[in-house]
Coordinates of C-alpha atoms in Angstrom, one line a residue:
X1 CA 0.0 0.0 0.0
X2 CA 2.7 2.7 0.7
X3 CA 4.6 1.5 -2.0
X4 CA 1.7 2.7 -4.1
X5 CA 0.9 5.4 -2.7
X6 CA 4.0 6.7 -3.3
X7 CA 4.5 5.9 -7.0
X8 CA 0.9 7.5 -7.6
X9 CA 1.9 10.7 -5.6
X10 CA 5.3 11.1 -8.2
X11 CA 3.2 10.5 -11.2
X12 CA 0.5 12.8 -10.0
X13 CA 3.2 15.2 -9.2
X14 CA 5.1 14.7 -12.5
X15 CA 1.5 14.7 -14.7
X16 CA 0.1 17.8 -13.6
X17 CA 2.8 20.3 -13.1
X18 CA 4.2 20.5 -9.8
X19 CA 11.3 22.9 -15.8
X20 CA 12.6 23.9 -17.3
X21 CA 11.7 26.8 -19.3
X22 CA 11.5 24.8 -22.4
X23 CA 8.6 23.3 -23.9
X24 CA 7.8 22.5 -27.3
X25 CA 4.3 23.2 -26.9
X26 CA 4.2 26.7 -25.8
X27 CA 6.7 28.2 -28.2
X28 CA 3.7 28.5 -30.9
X29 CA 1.2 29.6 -28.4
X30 CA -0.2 33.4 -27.6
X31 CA 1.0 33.1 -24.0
X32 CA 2.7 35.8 -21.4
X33 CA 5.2 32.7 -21.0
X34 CA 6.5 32.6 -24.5
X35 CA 8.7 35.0 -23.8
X36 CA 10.7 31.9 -21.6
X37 CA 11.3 30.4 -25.0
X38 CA 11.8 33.4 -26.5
X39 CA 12.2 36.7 -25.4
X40 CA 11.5 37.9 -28.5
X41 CA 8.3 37.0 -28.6
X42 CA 5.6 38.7 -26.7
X43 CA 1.7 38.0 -25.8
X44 CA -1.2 39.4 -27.7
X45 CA -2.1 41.6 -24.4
X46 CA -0.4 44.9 -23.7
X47 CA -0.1 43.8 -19.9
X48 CA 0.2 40.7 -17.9
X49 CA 0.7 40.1 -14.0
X50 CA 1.6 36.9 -12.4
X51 CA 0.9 36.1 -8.8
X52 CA 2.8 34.0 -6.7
X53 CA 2.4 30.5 -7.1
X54 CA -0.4 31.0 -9.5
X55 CA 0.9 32.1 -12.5
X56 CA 3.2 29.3 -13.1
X57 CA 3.5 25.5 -11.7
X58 CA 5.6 23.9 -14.0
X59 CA 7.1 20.0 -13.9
X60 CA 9.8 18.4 -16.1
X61 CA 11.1 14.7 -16.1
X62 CA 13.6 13.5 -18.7
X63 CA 14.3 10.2 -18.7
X64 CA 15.7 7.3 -21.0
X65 CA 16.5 4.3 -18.5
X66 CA 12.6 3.0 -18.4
X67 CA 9.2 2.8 -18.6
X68 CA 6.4 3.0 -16.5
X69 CA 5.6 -0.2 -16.6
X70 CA 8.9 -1.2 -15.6
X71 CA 7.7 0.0 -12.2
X72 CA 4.6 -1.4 -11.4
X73 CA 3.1 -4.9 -11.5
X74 CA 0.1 -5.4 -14.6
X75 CA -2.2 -6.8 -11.7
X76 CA -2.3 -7.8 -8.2
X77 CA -1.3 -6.0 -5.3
X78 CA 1.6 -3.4 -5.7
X79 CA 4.0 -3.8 -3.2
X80 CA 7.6 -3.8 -2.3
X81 CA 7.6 -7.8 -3.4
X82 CA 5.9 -7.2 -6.2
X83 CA 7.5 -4.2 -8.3
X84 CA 9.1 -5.9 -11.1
X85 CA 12.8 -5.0 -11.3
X86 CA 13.0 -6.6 -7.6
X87 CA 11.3 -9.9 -8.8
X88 CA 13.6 -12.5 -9.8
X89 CA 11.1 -13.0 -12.9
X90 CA 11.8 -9.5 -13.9
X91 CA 12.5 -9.5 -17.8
X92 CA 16.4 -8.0 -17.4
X93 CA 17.1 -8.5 -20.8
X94 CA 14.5 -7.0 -22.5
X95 CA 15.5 -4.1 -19.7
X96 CA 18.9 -4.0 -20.6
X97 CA 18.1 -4.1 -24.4
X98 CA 16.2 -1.2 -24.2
X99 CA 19.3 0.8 -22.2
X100 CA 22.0 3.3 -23.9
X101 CA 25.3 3.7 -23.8
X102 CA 24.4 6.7 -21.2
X103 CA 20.8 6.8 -19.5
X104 CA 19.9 9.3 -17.0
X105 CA 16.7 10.6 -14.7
X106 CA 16.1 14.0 -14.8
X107 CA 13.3 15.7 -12.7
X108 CA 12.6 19.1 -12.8
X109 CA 10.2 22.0 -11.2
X110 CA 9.5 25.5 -11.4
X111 CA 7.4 27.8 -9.4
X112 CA 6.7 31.8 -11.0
X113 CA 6.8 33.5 -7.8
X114 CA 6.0 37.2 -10.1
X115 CA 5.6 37.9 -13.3
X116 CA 5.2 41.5 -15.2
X117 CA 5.4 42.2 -18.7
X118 CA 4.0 45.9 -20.6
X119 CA 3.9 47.2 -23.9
X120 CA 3.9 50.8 -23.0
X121 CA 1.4 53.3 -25.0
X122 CA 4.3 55.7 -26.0
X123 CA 6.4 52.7 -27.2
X124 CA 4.1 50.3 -28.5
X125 CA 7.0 47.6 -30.3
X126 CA 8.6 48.0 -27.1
X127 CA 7.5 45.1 -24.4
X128 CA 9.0 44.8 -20.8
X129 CA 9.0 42.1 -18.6
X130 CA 10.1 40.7 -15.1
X131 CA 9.9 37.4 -14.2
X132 CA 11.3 35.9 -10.6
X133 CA 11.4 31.9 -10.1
X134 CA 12.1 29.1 -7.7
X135 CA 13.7 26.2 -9.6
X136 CA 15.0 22.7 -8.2
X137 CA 16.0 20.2 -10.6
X138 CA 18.0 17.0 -10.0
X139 CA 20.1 14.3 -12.3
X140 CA 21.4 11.0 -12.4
X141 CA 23.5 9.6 -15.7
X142 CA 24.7 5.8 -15.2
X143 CA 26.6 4.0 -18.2
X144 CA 25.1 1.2 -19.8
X145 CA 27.5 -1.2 -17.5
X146 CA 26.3 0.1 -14.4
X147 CA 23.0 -1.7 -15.1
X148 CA 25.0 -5.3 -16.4
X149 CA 26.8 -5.0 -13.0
X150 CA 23.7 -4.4 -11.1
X151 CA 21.4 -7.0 -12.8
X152 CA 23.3 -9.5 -14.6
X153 CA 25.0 -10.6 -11.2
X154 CA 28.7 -11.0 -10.4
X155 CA 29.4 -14.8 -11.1
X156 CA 28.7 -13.9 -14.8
X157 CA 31.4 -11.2 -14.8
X158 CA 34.3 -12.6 -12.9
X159 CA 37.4 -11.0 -14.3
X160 CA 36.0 -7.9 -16.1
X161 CA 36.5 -4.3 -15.6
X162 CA 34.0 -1.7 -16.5
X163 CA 34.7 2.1 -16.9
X164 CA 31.9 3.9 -15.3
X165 CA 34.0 7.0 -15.1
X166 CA 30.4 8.6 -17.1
X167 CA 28.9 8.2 -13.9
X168 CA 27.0 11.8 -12.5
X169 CA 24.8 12.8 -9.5
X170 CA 23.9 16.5 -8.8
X171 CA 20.4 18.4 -7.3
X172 CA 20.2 22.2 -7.5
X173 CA 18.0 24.6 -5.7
X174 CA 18.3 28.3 -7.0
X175 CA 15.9 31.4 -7.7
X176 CA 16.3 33.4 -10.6
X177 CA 15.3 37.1 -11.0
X178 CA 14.8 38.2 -14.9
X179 CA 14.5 40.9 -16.7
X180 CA 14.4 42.0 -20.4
X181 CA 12.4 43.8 -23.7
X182 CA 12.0 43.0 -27.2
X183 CA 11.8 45.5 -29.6
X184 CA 11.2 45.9 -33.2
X185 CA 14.7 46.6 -35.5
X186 CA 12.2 47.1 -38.2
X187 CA 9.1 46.3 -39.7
X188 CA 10.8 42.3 -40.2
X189 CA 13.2 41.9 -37.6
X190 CA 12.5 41.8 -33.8
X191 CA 15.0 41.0 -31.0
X192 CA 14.7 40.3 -27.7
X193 CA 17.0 39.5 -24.3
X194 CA 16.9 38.5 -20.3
X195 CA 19.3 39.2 -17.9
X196 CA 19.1 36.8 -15.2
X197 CA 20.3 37.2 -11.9
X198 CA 21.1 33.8 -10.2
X199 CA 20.8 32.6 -6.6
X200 CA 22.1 29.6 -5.5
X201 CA 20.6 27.8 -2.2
X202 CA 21.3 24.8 -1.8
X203 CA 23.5 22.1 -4.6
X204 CA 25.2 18.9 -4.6
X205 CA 27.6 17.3 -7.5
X206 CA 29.5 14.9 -8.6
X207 CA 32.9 15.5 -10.7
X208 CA 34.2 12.0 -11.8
X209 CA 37.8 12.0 -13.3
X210 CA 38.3 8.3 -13.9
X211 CA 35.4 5.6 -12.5
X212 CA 36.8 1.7 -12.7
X213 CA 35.2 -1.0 -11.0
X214 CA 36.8 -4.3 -11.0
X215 CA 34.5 -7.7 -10.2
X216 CA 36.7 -10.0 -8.3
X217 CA 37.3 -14.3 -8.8
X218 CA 35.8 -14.4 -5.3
X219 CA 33.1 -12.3 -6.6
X220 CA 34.1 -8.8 -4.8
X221 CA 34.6 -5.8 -6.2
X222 CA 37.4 -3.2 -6.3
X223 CA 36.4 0.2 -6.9
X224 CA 39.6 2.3 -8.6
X225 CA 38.2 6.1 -8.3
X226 CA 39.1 9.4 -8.8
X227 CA 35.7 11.3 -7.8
X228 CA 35.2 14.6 -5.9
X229 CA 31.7 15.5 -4.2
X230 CA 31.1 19.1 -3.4
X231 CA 28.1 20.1 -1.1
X232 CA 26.9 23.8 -0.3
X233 CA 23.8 23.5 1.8
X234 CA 23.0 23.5 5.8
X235 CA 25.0 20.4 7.1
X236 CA 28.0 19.3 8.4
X237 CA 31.0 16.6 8.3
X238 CA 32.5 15.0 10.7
X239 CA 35.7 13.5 10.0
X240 CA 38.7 12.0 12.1
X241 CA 41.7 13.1 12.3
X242 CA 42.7 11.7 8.5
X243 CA 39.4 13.2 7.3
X244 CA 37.5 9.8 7.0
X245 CA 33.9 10.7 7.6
X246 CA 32.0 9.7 10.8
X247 CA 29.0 11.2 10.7
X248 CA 26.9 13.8 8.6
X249 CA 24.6 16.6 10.6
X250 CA 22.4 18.9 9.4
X251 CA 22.6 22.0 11.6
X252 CA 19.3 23.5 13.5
X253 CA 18.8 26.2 11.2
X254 CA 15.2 24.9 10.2
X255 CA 13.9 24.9 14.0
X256 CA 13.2 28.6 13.2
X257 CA 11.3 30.3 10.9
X258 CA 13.5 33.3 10.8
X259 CA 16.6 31.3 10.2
X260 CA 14.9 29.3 7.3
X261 CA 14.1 32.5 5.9
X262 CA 17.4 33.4 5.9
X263 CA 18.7 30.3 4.3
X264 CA 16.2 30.7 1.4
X265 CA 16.8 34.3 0.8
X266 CA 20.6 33.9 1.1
X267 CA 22.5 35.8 -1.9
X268 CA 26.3 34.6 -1.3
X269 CA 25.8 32.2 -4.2
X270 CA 25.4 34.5 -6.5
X271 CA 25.7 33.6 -10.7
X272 CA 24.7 35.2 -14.5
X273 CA 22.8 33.9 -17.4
X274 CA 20.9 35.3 -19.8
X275 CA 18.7 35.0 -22.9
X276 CA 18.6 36.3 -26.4
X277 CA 16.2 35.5 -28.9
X278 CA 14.9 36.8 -32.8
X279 CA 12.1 37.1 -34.9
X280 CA 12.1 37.4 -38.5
X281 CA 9.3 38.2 -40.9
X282 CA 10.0 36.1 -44.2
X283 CA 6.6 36.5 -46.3
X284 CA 3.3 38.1 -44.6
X285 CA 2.9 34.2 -44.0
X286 CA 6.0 33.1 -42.9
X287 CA 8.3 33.7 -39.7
X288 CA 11.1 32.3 -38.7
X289 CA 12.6 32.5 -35.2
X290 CA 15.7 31.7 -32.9
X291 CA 16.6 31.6 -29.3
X292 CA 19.6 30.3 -26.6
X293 CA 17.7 30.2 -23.5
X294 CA 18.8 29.0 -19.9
X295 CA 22.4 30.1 -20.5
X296 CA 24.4 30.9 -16.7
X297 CA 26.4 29.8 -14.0
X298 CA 26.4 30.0 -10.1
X299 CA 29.2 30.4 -8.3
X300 CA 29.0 28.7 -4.6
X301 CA 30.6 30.3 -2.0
X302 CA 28.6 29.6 1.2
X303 CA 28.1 26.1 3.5
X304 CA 30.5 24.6 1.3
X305 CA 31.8 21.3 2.3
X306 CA 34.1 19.0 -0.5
X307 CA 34.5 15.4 -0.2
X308 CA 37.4 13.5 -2.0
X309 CA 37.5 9.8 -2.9
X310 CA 40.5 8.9 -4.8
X311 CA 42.6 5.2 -4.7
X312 CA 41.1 2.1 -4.1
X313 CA 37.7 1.1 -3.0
X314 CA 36.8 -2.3 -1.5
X315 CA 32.8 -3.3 -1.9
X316 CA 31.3 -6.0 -1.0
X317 CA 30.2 -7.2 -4.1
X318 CA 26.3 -7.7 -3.3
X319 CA 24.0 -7.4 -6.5
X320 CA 20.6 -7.5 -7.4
X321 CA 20.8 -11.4 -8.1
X322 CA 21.9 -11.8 -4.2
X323 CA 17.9 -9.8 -3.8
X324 CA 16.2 -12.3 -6.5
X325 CA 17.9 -15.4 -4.3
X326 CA 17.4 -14.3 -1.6
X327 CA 20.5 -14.3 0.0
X328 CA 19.9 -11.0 0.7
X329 CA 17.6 -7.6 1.1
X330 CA 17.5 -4.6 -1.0
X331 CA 18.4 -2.9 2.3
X332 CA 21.5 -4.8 2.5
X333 CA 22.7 -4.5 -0.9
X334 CA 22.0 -0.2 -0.7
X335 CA 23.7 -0.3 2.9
X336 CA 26.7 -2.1 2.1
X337 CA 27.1 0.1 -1.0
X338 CA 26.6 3.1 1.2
X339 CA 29.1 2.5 3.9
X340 CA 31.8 1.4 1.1
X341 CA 31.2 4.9 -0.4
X342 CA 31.1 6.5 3.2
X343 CA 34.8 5.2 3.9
X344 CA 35.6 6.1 0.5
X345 CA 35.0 9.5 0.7
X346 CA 37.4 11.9 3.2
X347 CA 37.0 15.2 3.9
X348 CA 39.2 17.6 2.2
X349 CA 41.6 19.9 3.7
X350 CA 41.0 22.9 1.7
X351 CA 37.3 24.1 1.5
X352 CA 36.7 26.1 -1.7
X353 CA 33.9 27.7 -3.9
X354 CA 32.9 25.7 -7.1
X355 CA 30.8 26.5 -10.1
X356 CA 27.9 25.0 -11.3
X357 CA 26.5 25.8 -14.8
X358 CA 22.9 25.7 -16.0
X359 CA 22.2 23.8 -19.4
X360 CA 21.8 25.9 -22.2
X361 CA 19.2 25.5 -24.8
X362 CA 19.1 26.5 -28.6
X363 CA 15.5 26.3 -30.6
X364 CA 15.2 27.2 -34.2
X365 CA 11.2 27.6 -35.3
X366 CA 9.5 28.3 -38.2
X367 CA 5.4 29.3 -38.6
X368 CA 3.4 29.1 -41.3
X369 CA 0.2 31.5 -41.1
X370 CA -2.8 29.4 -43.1
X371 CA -4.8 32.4 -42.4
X372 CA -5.1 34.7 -39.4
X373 CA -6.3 32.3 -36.3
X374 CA -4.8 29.0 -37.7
X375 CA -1.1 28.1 -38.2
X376 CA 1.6 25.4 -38.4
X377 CA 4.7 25.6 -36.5
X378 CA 8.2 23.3 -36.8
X379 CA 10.4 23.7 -33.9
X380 CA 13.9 22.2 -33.2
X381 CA 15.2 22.3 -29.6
X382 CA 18.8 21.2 -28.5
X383 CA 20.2 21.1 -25.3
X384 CA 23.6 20.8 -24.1
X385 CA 23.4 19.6 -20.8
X386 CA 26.7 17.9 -19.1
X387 CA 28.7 17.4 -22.3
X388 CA 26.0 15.7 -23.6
X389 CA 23.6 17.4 -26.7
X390 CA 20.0 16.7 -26.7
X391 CA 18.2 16.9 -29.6
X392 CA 13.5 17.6 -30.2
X393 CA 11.8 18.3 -33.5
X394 CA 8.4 19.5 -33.2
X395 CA 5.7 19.7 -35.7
X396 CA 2.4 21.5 -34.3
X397 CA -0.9 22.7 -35.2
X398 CA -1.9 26.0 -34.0
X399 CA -5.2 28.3 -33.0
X400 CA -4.9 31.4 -32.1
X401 CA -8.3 33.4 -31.9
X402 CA -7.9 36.9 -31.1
X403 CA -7.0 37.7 -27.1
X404 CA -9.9 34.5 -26.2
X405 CA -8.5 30.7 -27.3
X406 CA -4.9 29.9 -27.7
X407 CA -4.0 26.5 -28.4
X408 CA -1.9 24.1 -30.0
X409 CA -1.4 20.4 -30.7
X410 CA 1.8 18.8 -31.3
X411 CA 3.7 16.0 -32.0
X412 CA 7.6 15.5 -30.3
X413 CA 10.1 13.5 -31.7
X414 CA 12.7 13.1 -29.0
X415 CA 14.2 10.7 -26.2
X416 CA 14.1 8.0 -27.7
X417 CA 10.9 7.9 -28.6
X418 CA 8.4 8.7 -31.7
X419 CA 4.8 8.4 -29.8
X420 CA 4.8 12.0 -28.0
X421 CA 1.7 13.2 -28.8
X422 CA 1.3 17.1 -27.0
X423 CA -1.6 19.6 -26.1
X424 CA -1.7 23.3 -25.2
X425 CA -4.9 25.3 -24.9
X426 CA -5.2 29.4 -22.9
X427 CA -8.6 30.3 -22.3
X428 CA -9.1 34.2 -21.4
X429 CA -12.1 35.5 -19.3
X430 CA -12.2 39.2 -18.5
X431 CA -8.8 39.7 -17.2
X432 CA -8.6 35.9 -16.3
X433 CA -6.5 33.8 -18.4
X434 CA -6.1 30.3 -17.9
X435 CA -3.9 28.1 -18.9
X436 CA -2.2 24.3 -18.9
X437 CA -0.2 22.7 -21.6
X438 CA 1.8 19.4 -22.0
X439 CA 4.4 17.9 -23.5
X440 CA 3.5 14.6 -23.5
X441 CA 0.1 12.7 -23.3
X442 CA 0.1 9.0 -22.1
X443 CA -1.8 7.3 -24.8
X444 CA -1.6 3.9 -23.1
X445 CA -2.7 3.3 -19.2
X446 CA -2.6 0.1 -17.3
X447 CA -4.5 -0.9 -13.9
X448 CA -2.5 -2.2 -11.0
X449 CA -3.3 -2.8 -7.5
X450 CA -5.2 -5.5 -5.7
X451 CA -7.7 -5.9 -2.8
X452 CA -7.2 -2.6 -1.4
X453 CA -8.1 -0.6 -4.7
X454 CA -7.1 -0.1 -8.6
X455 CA -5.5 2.9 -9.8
X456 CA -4.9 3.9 -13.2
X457 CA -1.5 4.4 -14.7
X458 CA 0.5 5.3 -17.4
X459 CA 1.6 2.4 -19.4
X460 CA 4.7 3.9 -21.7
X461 CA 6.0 7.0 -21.2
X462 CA 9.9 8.3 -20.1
X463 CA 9.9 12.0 -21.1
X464 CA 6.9 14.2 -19.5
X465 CA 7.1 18.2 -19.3
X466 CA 3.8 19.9 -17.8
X467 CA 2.8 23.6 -17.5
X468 CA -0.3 25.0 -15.6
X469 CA -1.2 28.5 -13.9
X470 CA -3.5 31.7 -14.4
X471 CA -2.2 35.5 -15.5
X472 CA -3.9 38.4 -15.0
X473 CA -4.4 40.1 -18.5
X474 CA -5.3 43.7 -19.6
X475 CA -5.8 45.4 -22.8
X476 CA -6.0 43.8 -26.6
X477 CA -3.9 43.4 -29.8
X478 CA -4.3 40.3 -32.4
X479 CA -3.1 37.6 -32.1
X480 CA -0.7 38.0 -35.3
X481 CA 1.0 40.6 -33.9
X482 CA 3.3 37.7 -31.5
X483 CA 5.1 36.8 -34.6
X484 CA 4.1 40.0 -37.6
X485 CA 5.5 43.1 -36.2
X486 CA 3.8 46.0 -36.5
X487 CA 4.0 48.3 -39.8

């Protein structure tokens, strides 16, 4: 039961919006938030205001190791015996078939805390915005091996080495406070740009040098590493006198409201990024657009605390195969692997700032104006995230009808996978807009549970990004003028 009720509460989370600023299905839509895509673009309205927490709820999860389905039983009751990658009748090579060379888990969030944007009366190409933000975003990327290792069992790889040195683990926390304008050139070209300011609360990442595990004749494991784990957040590391850690504690900082306060509205970590976009009128039909987005760096200077784990690491060798025997628990296998690492690790002498940099991202659109409320729109989106490039081509179908229905419908060709099938719609009432979009919609659900109640599911699905929220909206232009600049 809490097994379930715990996978439900991360889909929920993950399906509705609890983000990055991408998403394929807003770039085409008459939205205050295109400008996140773009900041050349700009919204039909001459004024939008976002409240806090309203305005913007927004949820990303990028992911190419699995399914849903790999994480839930078809039928019968769903727990902790019965998720399928801990039963010994879990299908591991049609699992490991489906792996790549590098497969990672990336969750996302954003909250709009404000929002302001203006196209004032005197300058009426001119358009102004502010935008402030919470983000929190996480990452795991394992090579392919990691999984043989974990799954295929150690009496099958007696002898072998692997390099795992592609291994990486980090979690940020920051809040961003934007501000930019677009402006017409001339009648054809329009430009845009953000300067964000960035403030780092709380991160955690990985540097791996050189990763090289070794499985043993007796079936151990020797772990060569050269790894580096640098912290800044409210805790603390105790270490003996040769720096091998004892303990971690998290300080008291959180048993008062003022302090936590503090801690969240802490400006030490302080970084830069910044946007730049274009828009460019081809025919009276056709526009063509261009954007690097999500461009920055924070610099981390406060509660910093750096870990060092370099040499030789002894493990104990337990795999998943010791689980499907029976020989032993999950909960042995994850502790032995966490007091290896924990001995591994020392504290190093020299605390110093580090840098952490946000993933850029580079889209290249095209629109096509059928007429003046209905048009088609191919996008192409590329991230470079961690020395690795990412790579989304959208085709969409889109409805704009004066300042009332925005909406769009589009399919993503991306992950992986050829079956993303997204859906956008703003609705405005008086100064009321509403709005939800999203990236991807599961087309196939499965039932699971047992006795105590069935819950529907998503069947197939690895990539998910979801937008929802409400702006406050106030006076009119068309539609057309987003994209055809004024004459």
């Amino acid at each position: 039961m809490k097994t379930k009720i715990i996978l439900s509460a991360v889909f929920i989370l993950f399906a509705t919006g609890a983000a990055s600023q991408n998403s394929q299905v807003l770039y085409f839509m008459d939205l205050p938030q295109n400008h996140l895509v773009n900041p050349a673009f700009r919204p039909s309205n001459r004024v939008y205001v976002g409240l806090p927490g309203l305005t913007g709820v927004n949820a990303s999860l990028k992911n190419n190791m699995f399914n849903f389905s790999d994480l839930l039983p078809e039928k019968g009751e769903t727990n902790d015996s019965e998720v399928p990658f801990l039963n010994k009748d879990f299908d591991t090579e049609g699992f490991m078939s489906r792996l790549k060379n590098i497969n990672y888990f990336e969750p996302e969030g954003t909250v709009q805390l404000l929002g302001i944007g203006i196209s004032p009366d005197k300058y009426k190409d001119l358009y102004i915005f502010l935008d402030v933000n919470e983000h929190v975003s996480a990452g795991i990327m394992l090579p392919r091996d990691f999984f043989r290792l974990t799954f295929e069992g150690n009496q099958d790889l007696a002898g072998q080495s692997f390099d795992l040195s592609n291994t990486r683990v980090n979690a940020l926390y920051y809040r961003e406070i934007g501000i930019g304008a677009s402006k017409n050139i001339n009648p054809r070209l329009r430009v845009g740009g953000k300067v964000r300011l960035l403030f780092g609360v709380a991160s955690a990442g990985l540097s791996n040098k050189g990763l090289n595990l070794t499985v043993n004749n007796d079936y151990t494991n020797t772990l060569e590493a050269d790894m580096s784990l640098d912290i800044s957040g409210p805790l603390s590391v105790v270490a003996d006198a040769d720096g091998i850690i004892e303990d971690v504690v998290f300080d008291d900082r959180f048993n008062d409201a003022t302090d936590v306060i503090s801690f969240l509205g802490n400006t030490k970590n302080a970084g830069f990024g910044v946007d730049l976009g274009a828009s460019f009128v081809v025919t009276d039909r056709l526009t063509v657009s261009a954007s690097i987005t999500d461009a920055g760096f924070i610099k981390w200077k406060s509660d910093v605390t750096s870990l060092k784990a370099r040499g030789t690491i002894e493990l104990s060798g337990l795999d998943l195969q010791d689980v499907y025997n029976e020989t032993a628990t999950l909960e042995d296998v994850a502790g032995s692997l966490i007091d290896s690492l924990r001995n591994a690790f020392v504290l190093a002498n020299e605390v110093k700032q580090f840098t952490t940099r946000i993933p850029a991202g580079l889209a290249v659109g095209g629109r096509y104006d059928l007429n003046d409320k209905f048009s088609l729109g191919l996008l192409s989106y590329t991230q470079i995230s961690d020395k690795q490039i990412r790579e989304a081509l959208t085709v969409s179908g889109n409805m704009n009808i004066g300042n009332i229905l925005t909406t769009t419908l589009a399919y993503t060709a991306c992950n992986h996978r050829y079956d993303n099938i997204g859906l956008g719609f703003g609705v405005r009432g008086s100064v009321f807009q509403f709005y939800f979009l999203c990236d991807k919609i599961p087309l196939l659900w499965k039932r699971s549970g047992g006795s105590d109640g069935e819950i529907f599911l998503p069947a197939r699905w690895n990539t998910l990004h979801a937008r929802v929220g409400m702006n406050l909206v106030f006076g009119n232009k068309t539609a057309r003028s987003t994209y055809l600049l004024e004459q």
